[in-house]
Tab-separated table of C-alpha atoms in Angstrom:
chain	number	residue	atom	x	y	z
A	1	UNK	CA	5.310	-18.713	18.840
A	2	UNK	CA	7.446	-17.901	15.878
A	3	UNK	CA	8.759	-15.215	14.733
A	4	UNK	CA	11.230	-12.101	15.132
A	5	UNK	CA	12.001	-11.413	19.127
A	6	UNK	CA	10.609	-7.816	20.539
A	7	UNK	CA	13.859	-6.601	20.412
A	8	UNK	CA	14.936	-7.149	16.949
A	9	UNK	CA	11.082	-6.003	15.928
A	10	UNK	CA	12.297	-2.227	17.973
A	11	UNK	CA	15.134	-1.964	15.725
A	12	UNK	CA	12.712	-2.126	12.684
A	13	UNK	CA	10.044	0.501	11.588
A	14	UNK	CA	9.086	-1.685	8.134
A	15	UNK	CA	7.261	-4.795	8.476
A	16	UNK	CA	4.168	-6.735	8.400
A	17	UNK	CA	2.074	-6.683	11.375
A	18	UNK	CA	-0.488	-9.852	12.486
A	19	UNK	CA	-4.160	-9.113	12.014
A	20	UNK	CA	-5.858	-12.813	11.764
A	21	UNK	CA	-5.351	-16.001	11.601
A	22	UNK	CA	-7.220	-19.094	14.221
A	23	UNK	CA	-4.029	-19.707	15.841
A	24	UNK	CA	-2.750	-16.192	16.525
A	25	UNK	CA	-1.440	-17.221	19.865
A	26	UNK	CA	1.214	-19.182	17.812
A	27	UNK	CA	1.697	-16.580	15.428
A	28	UNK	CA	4.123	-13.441	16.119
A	29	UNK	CA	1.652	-10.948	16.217
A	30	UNK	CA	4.765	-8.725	14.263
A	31	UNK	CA	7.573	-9.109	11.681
A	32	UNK	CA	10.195	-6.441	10.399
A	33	UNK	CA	11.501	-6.228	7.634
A	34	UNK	CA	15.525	-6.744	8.478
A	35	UNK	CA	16.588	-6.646	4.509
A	36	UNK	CA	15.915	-5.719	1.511
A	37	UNK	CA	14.292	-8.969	0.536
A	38	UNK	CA	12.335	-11.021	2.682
A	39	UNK	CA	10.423	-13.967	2.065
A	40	UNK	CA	7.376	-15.250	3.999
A	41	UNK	CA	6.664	-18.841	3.984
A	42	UNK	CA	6.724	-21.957	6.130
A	43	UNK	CA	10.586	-22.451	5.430
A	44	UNK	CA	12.364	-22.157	9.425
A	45	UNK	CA	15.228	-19.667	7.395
A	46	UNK	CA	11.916	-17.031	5.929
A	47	UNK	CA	12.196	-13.824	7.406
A	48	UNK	CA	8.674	-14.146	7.573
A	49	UNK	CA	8.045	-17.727	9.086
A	50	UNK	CA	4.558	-18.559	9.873
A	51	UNK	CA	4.290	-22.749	10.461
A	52	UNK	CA	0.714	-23.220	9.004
A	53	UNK	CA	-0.367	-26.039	6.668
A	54	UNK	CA	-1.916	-23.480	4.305
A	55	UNK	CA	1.209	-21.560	3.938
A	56	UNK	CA	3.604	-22.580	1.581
A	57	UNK	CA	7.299	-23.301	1.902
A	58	UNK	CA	8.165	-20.005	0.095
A	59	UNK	CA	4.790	-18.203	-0.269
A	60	UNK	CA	5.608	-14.528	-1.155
A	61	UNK	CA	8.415	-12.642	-1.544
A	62	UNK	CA	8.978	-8.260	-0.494
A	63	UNK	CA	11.039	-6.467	-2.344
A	64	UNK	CA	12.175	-2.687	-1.487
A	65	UNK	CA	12.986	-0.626	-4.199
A	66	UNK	CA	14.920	2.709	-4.616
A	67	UNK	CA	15.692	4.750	-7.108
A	68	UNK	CA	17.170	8.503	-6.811
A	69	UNK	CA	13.769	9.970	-4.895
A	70	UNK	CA	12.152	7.154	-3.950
A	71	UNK	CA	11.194	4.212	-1.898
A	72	UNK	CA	8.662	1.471	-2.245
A	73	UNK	CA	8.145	-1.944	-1.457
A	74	UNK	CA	6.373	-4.527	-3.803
A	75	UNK	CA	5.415	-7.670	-2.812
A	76	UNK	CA	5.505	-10.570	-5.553
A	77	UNK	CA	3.445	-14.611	-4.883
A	78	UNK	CA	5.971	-16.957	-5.003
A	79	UNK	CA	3.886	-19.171	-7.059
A	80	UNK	CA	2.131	-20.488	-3.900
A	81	UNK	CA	-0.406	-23.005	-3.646
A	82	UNK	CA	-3.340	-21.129	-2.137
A	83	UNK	CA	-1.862	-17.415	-3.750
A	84	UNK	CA	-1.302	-14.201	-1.773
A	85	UNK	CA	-4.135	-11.747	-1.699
A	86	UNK	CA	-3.427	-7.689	-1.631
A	87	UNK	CA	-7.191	-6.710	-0.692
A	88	UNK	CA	-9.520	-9.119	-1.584
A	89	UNK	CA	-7.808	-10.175	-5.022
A	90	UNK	CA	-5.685	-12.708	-5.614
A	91	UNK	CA	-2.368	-10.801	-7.366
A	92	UNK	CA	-0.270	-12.044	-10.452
A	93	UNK	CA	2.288	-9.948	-10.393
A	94	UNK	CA	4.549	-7.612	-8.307
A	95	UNK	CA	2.327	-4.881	-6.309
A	96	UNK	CA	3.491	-2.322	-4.706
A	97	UNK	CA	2.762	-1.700	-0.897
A	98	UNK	CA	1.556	1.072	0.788
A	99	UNK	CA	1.235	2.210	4.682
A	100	UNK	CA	-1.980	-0.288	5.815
A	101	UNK	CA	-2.016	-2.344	2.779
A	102	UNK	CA	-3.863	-5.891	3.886
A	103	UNK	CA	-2.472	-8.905	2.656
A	104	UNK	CA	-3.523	-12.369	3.041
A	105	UNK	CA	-1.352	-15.638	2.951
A	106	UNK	CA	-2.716	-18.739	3.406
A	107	UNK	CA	-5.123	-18.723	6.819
A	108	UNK	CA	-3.574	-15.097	7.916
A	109	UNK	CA	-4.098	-11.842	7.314
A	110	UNK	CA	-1.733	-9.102	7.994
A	111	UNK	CA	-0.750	-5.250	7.500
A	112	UNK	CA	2.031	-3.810	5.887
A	113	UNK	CA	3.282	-1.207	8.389
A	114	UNK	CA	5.584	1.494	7.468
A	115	UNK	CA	6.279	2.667	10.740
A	116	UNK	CA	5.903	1.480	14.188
A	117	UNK	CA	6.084	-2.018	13.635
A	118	UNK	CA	7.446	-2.079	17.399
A	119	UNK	CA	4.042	-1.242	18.559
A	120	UNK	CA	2.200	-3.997	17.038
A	121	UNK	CA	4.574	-6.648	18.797
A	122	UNK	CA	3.578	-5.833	22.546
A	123	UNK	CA	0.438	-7.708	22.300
A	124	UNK	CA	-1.676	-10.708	21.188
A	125	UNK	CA	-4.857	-9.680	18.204
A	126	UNK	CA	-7.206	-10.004	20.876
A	127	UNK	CA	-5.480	-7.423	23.147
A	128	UNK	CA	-3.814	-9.822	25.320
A	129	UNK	CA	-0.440	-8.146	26.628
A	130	UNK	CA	2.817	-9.665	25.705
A	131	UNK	CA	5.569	-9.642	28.038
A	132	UNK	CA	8.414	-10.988	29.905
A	133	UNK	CA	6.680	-12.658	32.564
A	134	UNK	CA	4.194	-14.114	29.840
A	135	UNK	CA	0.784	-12.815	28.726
A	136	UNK	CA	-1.827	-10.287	30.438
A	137	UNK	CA	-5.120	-8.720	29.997
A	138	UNK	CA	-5.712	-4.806	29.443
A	139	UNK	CA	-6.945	-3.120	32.189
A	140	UNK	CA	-10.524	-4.084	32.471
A	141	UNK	CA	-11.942	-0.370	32.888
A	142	UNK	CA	-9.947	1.141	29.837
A	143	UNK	CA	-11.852	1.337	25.947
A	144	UNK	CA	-11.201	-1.682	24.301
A	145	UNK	CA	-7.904	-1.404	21.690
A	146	UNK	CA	-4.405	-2.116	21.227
A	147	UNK	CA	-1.556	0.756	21.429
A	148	UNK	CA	-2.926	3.238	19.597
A	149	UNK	CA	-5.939	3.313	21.782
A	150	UNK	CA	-3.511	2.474	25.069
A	151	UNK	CA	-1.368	5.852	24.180
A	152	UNK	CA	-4.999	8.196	24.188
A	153	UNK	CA	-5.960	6.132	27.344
A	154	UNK	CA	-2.290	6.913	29.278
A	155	UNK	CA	-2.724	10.759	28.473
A	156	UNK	CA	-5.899	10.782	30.050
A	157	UNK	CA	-4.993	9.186	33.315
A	158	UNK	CA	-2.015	11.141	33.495
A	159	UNK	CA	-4.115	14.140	33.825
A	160	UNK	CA	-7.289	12.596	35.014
A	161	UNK	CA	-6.759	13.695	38.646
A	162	UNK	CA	-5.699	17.587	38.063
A	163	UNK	CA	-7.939	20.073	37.238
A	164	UNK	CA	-7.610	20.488	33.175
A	165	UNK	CA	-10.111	20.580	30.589
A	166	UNK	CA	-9.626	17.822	27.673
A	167	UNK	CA	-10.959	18.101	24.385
A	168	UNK	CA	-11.386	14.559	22.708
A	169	UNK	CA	-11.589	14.736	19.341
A	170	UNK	CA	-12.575	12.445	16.429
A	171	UNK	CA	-14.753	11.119	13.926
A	172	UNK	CA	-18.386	10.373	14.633
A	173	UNK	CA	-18.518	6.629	16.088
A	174	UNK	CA	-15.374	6.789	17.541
A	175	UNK	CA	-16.465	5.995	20.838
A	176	UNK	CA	-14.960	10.019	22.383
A	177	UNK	CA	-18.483	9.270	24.965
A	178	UNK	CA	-16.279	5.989	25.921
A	179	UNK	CA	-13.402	8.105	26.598
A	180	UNK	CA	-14.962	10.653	28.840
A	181	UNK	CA	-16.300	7.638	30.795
A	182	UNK	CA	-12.780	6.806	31.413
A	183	UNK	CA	-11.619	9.996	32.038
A	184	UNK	CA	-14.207	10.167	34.622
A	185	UNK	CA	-13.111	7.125	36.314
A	186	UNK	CA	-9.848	7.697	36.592
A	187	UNK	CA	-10.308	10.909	38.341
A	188	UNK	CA	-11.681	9.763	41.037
A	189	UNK	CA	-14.519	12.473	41.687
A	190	UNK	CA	-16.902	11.127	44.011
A	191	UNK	CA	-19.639	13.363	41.920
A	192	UNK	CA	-21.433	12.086	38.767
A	193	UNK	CA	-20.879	12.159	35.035
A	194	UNK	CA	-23.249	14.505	33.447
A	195	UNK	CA	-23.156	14.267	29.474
A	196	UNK	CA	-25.132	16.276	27.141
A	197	UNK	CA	-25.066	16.508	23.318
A	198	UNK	CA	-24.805	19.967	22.119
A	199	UNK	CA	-26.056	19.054	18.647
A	200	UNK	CA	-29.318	17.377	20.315
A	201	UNK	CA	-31.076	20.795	21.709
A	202	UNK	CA	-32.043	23.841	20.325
A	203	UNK	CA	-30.098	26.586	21.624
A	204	UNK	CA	-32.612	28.327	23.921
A	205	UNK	CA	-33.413	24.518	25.555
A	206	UNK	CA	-29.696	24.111	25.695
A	207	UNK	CA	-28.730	26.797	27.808
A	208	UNK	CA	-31.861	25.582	30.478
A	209	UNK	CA	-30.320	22.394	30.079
A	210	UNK	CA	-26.769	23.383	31.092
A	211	UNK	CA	-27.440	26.282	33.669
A	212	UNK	CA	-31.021	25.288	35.121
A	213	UNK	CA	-33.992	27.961	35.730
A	214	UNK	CA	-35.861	29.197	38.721
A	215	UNK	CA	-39.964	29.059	38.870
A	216	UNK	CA	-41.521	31.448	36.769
A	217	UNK	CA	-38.122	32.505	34.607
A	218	UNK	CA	-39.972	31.810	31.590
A	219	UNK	CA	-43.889	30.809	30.549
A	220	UNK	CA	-44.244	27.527	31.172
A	221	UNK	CA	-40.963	27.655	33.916
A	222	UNK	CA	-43.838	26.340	36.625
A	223	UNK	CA	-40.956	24.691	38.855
A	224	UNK	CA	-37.450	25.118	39.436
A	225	UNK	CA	-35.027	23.049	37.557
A	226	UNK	CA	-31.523	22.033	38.060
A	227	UNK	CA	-28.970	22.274	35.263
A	228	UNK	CA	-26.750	19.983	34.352
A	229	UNK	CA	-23.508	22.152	35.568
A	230	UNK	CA	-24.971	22.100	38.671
A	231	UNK	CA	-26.189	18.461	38.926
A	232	UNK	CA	-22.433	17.745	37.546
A	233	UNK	CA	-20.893	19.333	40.929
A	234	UNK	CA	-17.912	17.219	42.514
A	235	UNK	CA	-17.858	15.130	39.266
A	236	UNK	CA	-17.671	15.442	35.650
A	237	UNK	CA	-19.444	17.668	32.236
A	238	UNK	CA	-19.150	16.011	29.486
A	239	UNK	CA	-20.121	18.359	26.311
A	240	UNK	CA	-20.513	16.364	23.360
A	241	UNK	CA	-20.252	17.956	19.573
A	242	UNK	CA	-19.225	21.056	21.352
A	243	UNK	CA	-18.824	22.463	18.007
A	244	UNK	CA	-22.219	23.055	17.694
A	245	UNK	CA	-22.909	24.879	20.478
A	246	UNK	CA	-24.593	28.732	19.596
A	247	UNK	CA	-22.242	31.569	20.342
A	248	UNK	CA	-24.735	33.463	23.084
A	249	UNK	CA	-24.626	30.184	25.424
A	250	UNK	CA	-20.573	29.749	24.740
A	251	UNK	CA	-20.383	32.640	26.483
A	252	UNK	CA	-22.117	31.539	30.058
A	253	UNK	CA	-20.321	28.774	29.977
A	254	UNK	CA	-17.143	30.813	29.823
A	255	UNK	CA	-18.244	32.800	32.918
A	256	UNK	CA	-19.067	29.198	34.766
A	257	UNK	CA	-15.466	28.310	33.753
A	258	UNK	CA	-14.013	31.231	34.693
A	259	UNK	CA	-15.753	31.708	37.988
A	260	UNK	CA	-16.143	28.647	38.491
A	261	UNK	CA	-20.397	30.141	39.238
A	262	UNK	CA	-23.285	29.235	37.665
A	263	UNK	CA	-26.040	31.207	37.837
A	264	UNK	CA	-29.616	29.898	36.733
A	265	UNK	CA	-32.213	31.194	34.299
A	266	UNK	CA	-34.046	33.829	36.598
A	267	UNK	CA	-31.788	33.413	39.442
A	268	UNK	CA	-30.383	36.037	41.280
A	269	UNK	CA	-27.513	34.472	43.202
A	270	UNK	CA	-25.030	32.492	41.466
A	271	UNK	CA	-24.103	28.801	43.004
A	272	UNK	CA	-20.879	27.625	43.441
A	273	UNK	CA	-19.660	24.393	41.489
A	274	UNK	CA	-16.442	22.010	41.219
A	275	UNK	CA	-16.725	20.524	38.393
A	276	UNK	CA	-14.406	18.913	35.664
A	277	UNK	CA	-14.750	19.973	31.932
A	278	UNK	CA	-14.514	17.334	29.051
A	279	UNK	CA	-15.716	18.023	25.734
A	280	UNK	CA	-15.780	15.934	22.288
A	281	UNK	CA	-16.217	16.993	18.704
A	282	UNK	CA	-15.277	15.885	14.958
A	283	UNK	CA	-14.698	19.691	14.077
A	284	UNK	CA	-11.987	21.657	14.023
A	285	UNK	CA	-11.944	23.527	16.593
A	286	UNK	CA	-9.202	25.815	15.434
A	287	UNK	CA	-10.725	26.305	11.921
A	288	UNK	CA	-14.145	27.288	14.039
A	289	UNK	CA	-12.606	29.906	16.255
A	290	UNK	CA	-10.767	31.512	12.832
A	291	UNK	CA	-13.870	31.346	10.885
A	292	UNK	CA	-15.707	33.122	14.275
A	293	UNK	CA	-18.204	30.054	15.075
A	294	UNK	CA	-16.355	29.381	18.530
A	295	UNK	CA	-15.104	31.544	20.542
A	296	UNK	CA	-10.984	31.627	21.270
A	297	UNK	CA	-11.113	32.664	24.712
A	298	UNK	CA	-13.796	29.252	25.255
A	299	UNK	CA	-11.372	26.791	23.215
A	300	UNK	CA	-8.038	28.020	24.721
A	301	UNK	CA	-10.394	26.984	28.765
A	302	UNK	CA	-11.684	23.783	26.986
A	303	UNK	CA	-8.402	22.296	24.922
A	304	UNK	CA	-5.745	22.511	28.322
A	305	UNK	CA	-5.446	19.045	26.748
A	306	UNK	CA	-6.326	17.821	23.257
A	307	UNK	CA	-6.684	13.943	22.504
A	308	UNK	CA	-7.584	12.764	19.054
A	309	UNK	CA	-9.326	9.139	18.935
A	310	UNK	CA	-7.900	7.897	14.980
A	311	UNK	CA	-10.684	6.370	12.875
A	312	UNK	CA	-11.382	2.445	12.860
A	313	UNK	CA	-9.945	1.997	8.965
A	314	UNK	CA	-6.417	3.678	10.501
A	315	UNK	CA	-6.208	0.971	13.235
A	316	UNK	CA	-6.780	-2.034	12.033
A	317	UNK	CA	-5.317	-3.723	14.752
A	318	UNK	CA	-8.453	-3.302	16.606
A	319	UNK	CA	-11.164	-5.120	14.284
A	320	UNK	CA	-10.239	-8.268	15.580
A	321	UNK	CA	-10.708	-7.495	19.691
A	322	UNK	CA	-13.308	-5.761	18.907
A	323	UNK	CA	-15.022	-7.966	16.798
A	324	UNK	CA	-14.803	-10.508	19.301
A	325	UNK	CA	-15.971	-7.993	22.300
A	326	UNK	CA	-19.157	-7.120	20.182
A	327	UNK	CA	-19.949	-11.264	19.186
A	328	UNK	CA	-20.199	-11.550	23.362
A	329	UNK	CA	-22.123	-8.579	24.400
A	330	UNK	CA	-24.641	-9.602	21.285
A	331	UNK	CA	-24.627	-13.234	22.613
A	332	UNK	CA	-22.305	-15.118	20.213
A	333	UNK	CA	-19.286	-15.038	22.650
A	334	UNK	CA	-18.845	-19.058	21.708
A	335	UNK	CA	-19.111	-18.133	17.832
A	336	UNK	CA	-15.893	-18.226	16.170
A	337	UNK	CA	-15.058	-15.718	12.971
A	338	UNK	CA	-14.125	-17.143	10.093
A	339	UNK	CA	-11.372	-16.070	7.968
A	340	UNK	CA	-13.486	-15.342	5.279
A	341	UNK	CA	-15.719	-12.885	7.582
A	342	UNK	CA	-12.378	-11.274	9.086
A	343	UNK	CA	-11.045	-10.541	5.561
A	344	UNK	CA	-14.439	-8.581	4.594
A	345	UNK	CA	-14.346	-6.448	7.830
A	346	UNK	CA	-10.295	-6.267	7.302
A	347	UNK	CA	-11.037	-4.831	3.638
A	348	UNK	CA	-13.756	-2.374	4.255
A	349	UNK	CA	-12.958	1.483	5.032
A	350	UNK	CA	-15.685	1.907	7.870
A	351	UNK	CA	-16.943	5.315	7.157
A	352	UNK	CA	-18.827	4.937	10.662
A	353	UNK	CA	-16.297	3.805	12.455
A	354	UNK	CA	-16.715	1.570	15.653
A	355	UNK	CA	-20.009	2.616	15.833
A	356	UNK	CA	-21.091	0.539	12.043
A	357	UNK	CA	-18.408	-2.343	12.850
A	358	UNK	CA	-20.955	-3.454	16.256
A	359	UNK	CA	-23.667	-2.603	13.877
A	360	UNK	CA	-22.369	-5.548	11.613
A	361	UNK	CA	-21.483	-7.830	13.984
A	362	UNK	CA	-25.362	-7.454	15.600
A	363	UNK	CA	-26.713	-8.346	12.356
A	364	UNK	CA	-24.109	-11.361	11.402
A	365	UNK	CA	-25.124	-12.733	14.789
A	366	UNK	CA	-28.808	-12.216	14.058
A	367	UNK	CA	-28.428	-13.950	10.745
A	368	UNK	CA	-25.590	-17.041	11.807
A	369	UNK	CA	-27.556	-20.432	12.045
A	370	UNK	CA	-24.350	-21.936	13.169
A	371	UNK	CA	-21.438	-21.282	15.310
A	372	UNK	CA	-19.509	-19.508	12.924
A	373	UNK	CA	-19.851	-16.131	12.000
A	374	UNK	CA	-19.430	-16.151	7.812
A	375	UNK	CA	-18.999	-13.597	4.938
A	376	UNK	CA	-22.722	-14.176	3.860
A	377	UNK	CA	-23.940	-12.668	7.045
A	378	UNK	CA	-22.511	-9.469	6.019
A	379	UNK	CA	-24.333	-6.924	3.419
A	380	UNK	CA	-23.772	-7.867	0.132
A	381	UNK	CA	-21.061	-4.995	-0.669
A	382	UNK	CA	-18.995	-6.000	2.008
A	383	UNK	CA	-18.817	-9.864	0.855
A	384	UNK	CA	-15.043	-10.488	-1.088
A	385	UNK	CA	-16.817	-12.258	-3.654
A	386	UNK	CA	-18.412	-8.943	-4.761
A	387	UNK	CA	-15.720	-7.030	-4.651
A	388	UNK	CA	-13.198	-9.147	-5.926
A	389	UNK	CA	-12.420	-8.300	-9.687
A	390	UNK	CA	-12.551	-10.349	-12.550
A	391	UNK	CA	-8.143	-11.589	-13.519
A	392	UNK	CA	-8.382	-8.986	-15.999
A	393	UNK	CA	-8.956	-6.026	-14.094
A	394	UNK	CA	-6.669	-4.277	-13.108
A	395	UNK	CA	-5.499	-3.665	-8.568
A	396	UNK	CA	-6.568	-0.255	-7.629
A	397	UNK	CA	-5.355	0.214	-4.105
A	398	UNK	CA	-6.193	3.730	-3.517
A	399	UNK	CA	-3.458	5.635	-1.476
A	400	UNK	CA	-4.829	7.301	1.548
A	401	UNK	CA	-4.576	11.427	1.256
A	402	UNK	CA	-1.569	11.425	4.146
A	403	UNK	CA	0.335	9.192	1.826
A	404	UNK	CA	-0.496	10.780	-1.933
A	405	UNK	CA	0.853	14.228	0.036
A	406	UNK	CA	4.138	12.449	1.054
A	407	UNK	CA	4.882	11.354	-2.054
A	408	UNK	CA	3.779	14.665	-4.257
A	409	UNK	CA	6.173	16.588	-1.643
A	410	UNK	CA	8.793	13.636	-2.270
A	411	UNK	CA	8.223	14.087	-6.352
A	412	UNK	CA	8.223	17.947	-6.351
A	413	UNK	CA	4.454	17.844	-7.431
A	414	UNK	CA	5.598	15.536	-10.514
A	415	UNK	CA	2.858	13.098	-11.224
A	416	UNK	CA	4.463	10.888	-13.316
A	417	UNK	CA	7.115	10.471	-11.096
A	418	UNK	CA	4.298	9.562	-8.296
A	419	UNK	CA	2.795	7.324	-10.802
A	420	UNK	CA	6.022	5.338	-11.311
A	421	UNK	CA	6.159	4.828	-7.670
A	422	UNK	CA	2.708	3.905	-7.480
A	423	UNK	CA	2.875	1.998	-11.023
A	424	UNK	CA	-0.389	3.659	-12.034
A	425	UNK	CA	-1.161	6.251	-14.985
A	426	UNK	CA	-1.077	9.446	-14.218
A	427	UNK	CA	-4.945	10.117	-14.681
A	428	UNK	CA	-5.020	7.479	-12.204
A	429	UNK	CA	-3.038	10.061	-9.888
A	430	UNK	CA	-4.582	12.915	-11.246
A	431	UNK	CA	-8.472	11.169	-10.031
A	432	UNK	CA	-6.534	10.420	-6.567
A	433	UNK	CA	-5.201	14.299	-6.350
A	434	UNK	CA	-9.487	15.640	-7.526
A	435	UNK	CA	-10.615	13.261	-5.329
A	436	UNK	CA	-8.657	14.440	-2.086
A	437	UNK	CA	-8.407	18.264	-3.200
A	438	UNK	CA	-4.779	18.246	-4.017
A	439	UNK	CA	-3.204	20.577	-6.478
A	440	UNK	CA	0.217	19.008	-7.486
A	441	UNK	CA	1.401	22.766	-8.190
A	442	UNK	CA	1.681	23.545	-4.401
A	443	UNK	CA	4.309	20.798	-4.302
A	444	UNK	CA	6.519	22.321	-6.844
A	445	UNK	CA	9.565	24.296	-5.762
A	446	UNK	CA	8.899	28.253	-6.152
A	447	UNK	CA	10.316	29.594	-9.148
């Protein structure tokens, strides 16, 4: 396998880290960036050497460049014979790079990683672990991801056999249910996982849900029923979109945490339970309890531990296991992706998150006549050829809101100065700053 040795990749934070490509195995699934200048190409001497036919000698060449406030790096083709793609368009001229820029060369596709390029080393694209012994799998039982999802996984079973309550939160289609399952496991209660989704049941059905009711506790109460605290007892509640949850049944469930009690609709005496607390949501939590839609006391028993599950477009690094882990459960497991189909799925933003990437992946299957999954068995606005722009127009790579903030603090709120960086106009900037809700004046030192 070529490429930079784990230990010289640790001493890096810069770099470009492996996405794609049909051979990954003999691909370094990382590179740093150990210079100023480093070229990628199929030379032995590149500081990015990748030994594939449709790579040339010197493909593309990075370039970092500072000036008095600033950093960036630009990458430039190196007049190759297939080009070097920033997106899904072919480039012409020098482009600058920004934290998860994709970038294809030849038959791979990689990331452009500010930081933690170290992480990105450890394993294989599909998952498998790197080390010194040689190659292993993930644990079988753990959600299905590389580091980033490894590092929520280890601060759950760190505290999955003690008593405290973790909050996972997250986008919607994140997979937090997944989480909870694993949570769960690694506990090892000998009771059940009960789940229930706040946001599902009307507030008066949710609290018979949760707590239970004895005969006759309401018209139509003709039998008793047992709540899902209860039902949960020696195992696991799992509260899903706790956010949602009304204000009159936040507070029973603080006296069932507190006393660790629950006591029925209609019931006189309360019944003990032993039961651990999980909950998920993609609200703030914090911003809830300030604006008086949760209650502080509840949030301070419920976030003992806070995990937060990062979106599908912020870990890339994960499309391609879990691409392949949704082909086999849909019943293409001897399907192969093609470049052209990774690139698509590498380019797109995934406003659904895990959740719409197994959506696509159902429907390419459904639609693939052969044994290769292709770009046309993706909707039409995902396909590169739709997207790609005619020479003329110009790149627009949109800077994420994290990294238009870092550079208006680095600029003192000056947009030109962020445009320079950026090399777009500044009504270019000034669309980015409307877009995110930025006001470049609360970057500028006070007067």
């Amino acid at each position: 396998m070529a490429g930079a040795s784990v230990e010289s990749v640790r001493k890096g934070g810069v770099g470009l880290a492996l996405l794609y490509a049909q051979d990954f195995e003999t691909v370094a699934p990382a590179f740093p960036f150990m210079a100023d200048r480093v070229v990628l190409g199929r030379d032995p001497d590149a500081g990015v050497c990748i030994a594939q036919r449709a790579i040339s000698r010197h493909h593309a060449h990075f370039l970092r460049r500072t000036d008095a406030d600033s950093t960036v790096w630009t990458v430039e083709d190196a007049r190759s014979r297939n080009g070097t793609y920033v997106g899904a368009r072919r480039i012409d001229a020098p482009t600058p790079l920004l934290h998860g820029t994709i970038l294809r060369t030849g038959d791979a596709i990689f990331m452009f990683v500010e930081r933690d390029i170290a992480q990105f080393a450890l394993d294989h694209i599909d998952g498998t672990r790197l080390s010194s012994g040689g190659a292993a799998s993930p644990p079988a039982d753990r959600p299905a991801g590389r580091w980033q999802v490894a590092r929520v996984a280890e601060a759950l079973a760190r505290v999955a056999r003690s008593p405290i309550a973790v909050a996972i939160q997250g986008e919607t289609g994140t997979g937090k249910e997944m989480f909870a399952e694993y949570l769960h496991r690694a506990s090892g209660r000998k009771g059940p996982l009960r789940a229930l989704n706040c946001s599902a049941i009307p507030g008066a059905l949710l609290e018979s849900e949760l707590f239970g009711y004895r005969r006759g506790a309401f018209s139509g109460a003709d039998r008793d029923k047992i709540g899902l605290v209860q039902s949960a007892d020696g195992g696991t509640l799992f509260l899903d979109e706790i956010g949602d949850m009304p204000l009159d049944a936040q507070a029973k469930l603080l006296r069932v945490l507190q006393s660790r009690e629950v006591l029925p609709l209609g019931a006189v005496q309360p019944e003990r339970v032993d039961i651990r607390v999980a909950c998920a949501t993609h609200r703030d939590l914090r911003s809830a309890v300030d604006a008086g839609r949760f209650r502080g006391d509840l949030y301070a028993r419920l976030a003992e531990l806070t995990v937060t599950l990062p979106p599908l477009r912020d870990r890339k690094e994960d499309i391609y296991l879990l691409t392949r882990l949704f082909m086999k459960k849909h019943g293409a497991g001897n399907h192969f992706p093609s470049l052209g189909f990774m690139q698509a799925l590498l380019t797109y933003d995934f406003p659904f998150n895990v959740r719409e990437l197994e959506s696509l992946v159902k429907r390419a299957v459904a639609f693939c006549e052969s044994g290769t999954l292709e770009a046309r068995h993706l909707p039409e606005n995902l396909r590169p050829a739709t997207v790609a722009p005619a020479p003329d127009q110009p790149l627009e790579q949109r800077p994420s809101e994290q990294e238009l903030s870092r550079l208006l603090k680095l600029h003192q709120g000056n947009v030109a100065a962020v445009g320079r960086t950026l090399q777009k106009a500044p009504a270019q900037v000034h669309r980015w700053m409307r877009r995110y809700g930025l006001d470049p004046a609360t970057f500028r030192p006070k007067a």
